[in-house]
Amino acid sequence: MTSTDEHWLRQAVALAVTNVTEGGGPFGAVVIRDGELVATGQNRVTRDHDPSAHAEVLAIRTACAELGAFSLAGATLYASCEPCPMCLATTLWARLDRVVYAADRDDAARAGFDDRAFHDLFGTDRARAGWPSRLEQHRLDESDAPFDAWLAKGDRAAY
């Protein structure tokens, strides 16, 4: 992992932790192109009553609006957690070059999220090597921090 990857991945994890304290879910994402921050996203599912308001999708929507284009070719998405199948499909539609994430589907399952079950349902691991967007996991010391904050939150929404 490069120092640039580590920097932006830490930003995504920090967004996720902050989002939990502000009443959202434990997921954060940033879109970077040419070394510059284009957009951020935080999970707004329970806050906005929108099951599609995942951090990655919101970051991609914002980045596309900022750039005035549907293609994010040349960009990287950094996410606090491995994207779910819906978010993975969105990264493919957006033509992102790379997706770098910290925690994984098993970490999300430990915190009560369905990510692992949905990955199993859609079989997302079968053809991943041939995808146009490269997926990479890079664990950080704080990879579990968003889920730890979520589990410690007494008034969290049940998923």
XYZ file of C-alpha atoms in Angstrom:
159
model
C 0.000 0.000 0.000
C 1.358 3.408 -0.919
C 1.362 6.333 1.498
C -1.227 7.992 -0.778
C -3.500 4.946 -0.532
C -3.081 4.894 3.223
C -3.901 8.613 3.500
C -7.158 8.383 1.526
C -8.188 5.096 3.117
C -7.769 6.672 6.554
C -9.991 9.536 5.377
C -12.725 7.069 4.391
C -12.492 5.289 7.757
C -12.604 8.620 9.623
C -15.729 9.629 7.665
C -17.357 6.362 8.706
C -16.576 6.850 12.400
C -17.810 10.446 12.290
C -20.969 9.336 10.527
C -21.823 6.943 13.355
C -21.544 9.764 15.899
C -23.854 11.853 13.688
C -26.545 9.164 13.468
C -25.548 7.452 10.224
C -24.168 4.035 9.395
C -20.522 2.949 9.816
C -19.450 3.436 6.213
C -17.477 6.194 4.484
C -15.987 6.662 1.020
C -13.936 9.139 -0.983
C -13.338 9.476 -4.724
C -9.872 10.639 -5.789
C -8.717 11.598 -9.266
C -5.256 12.893 -10.162
C -4.369 12.981 -6.474
C -7.246 15.347 -5.671
C -10.351 14.770 -3.575
C -13.380 14.874 -5.878
C -16.135 13.758 -3.492
C -16.981 12.085 -0.222
C -19.888 9.937 0.883
C -21.237 8.650 4.151
C -23.917 6.024 4.678
C -27.335 7.717 4.913
C -29.580 4.637 4.751
C -31.284 5.024 8.123
C -31.028 8.805 8.251
C -32.657 9.319 4.819
C -34.792 6.136 4.824
C -33.118 5.209 1.527
C -31.693 1.688 1.146
C -29.550 2.853 -1.800
C -27.867 5.665 0.178
C -24.621 3.769 0.719
C -21.422 5.763 1.213
C -19.863 4.505 -2.014
C -22.951 5.268 -4.117
C -23.255 8.762 -2.636
C -19.564 9.480 -3.206
C -19.874 8.318 -6.821
C -23.052 10.363 -7.408
C -21.396 13.475 -5.994
C -18.179 12.917 -7.967
C -20.090 12.516 -11.230
C -22.082 15.695 -10.525
C -18.883 17.595 -9.658
C -17.166 16.455 -12.842
C -20.251 16.707 -15.040
C -19.725 13.179 -16.334
C -20.994 9.669 -15.697
C -17.543 8.151 -16.121
C -14.992 8.258 -13.338
C -12.277 6.607 -15.427
C -8.907 7.459 -13.950
C -10.341 7.724 -10.424
C -10.043 5.573 -7.319
C -12.722 4.950 -4.708
C -11.447 4.477 -1.157
C -14.004 2.863 1.144
C -14.000 2.092 4.842
C -15.401 -1.356 4.062
C -15.547 -3.767 1.143
C -18.370 -2.530 -1.076
C -21.567 -4.558 -1.169
C -22.766 -5.971 -4.510
C -24.884 -2.858 -5.229
C -21.897 -0.604 -4.621
C -19.604 -2.862 -6.647
C -22.013 -2.649 -9.577
C -22.051 1.132 -9.230
C -18.238 1.255 -9.325
C -18.302 -0.772 -12.529
C -20.938 1.492 -14.111
C -18.871 4.519 -13.101
C -15.764 3.044 -14.755
C -13.575 3.578 -11.682
C -10.021 2.303 -12.147
C -9.627 1.012 -8.590
C -11.511 0.353 -5.403
C -9.447 0.216 -2.206
C -11.135 -0.789 1.047
C -10.200 -1.355 4.692
C -12.637 -3.687 6.517
C -14.316 -6.589 4.748
C -17.709 -8.296 4.508
C -16.946 -10.447 7.569
C -16.273 -7.336 9.648
C -19.592 -5.903 8.445
C -21.397 -9.151 9.332
C -19.932 -9.033 12.835
C -21.605 -5.631 13.218
C -24.972 -6.938 12.010
C -24.886 -6.002 8.316
C -25.939 -8.285 5.460
C -22.930 -7.668 3.204
C -21.546 -11.213 3.420
C -24.954 -12.772 2.743
C -25.466 -10.552 -0.317
C -21.979 -11.310 -1.640
C -22.803 -15.013 -1.283
C -26.187 -14.567 -2.974
C -24.720 -12.759 -5.981
C -21.502 -14.799 -6.106
C -19.366 -11.676 -6.435
C -16.117 -13.602 -5.920
C -16.503 -15.839 -8.988
C -15.339 -13.512 -11.751
C -13.701 -10.691 -9.809
C -10.277 -11.209 -11.400
C -11.647 -10.214 -14.801
C -13.418 -7.040 -13.694
C -12.360 -3.732 -15.258
C -12.190 -2.080 -11.811
C -9.395 -3.490 -9.636
C -10.391 -4.289 -6.030
C -7.803 -4.223 -3.258
C -8.115 -4.668 0.473
C -5.637 -2.867 2.704
C -6.285 -3.276 6.401
C -5.413 -0.418 8.719
C -5.028 -0.529 12.483
C -8.327 1.370 12.629
C -10.212 -0.709 10.021
C -12.661 -1.956 12.662
C -13.185 1.457 14.296
C -16.421 2.301 12.427
C -17.993 -1.028 13.397
C -16.733 -0.757 16.971
C -18.353 2.696 17.187
C -21.535 1.280 15.684
C -21.706 -1.625 18.141
C -21.069 0.732 21.068
C -23.921 3.030 20.003
C -26.926 2.185 22.138
C -29.487 3.869 19.873
C -28.305 2.384 16.572
C -30.905 1.340 14.022
C -31.439 -2.393 13.634
C -30.530 -3.735 10.192
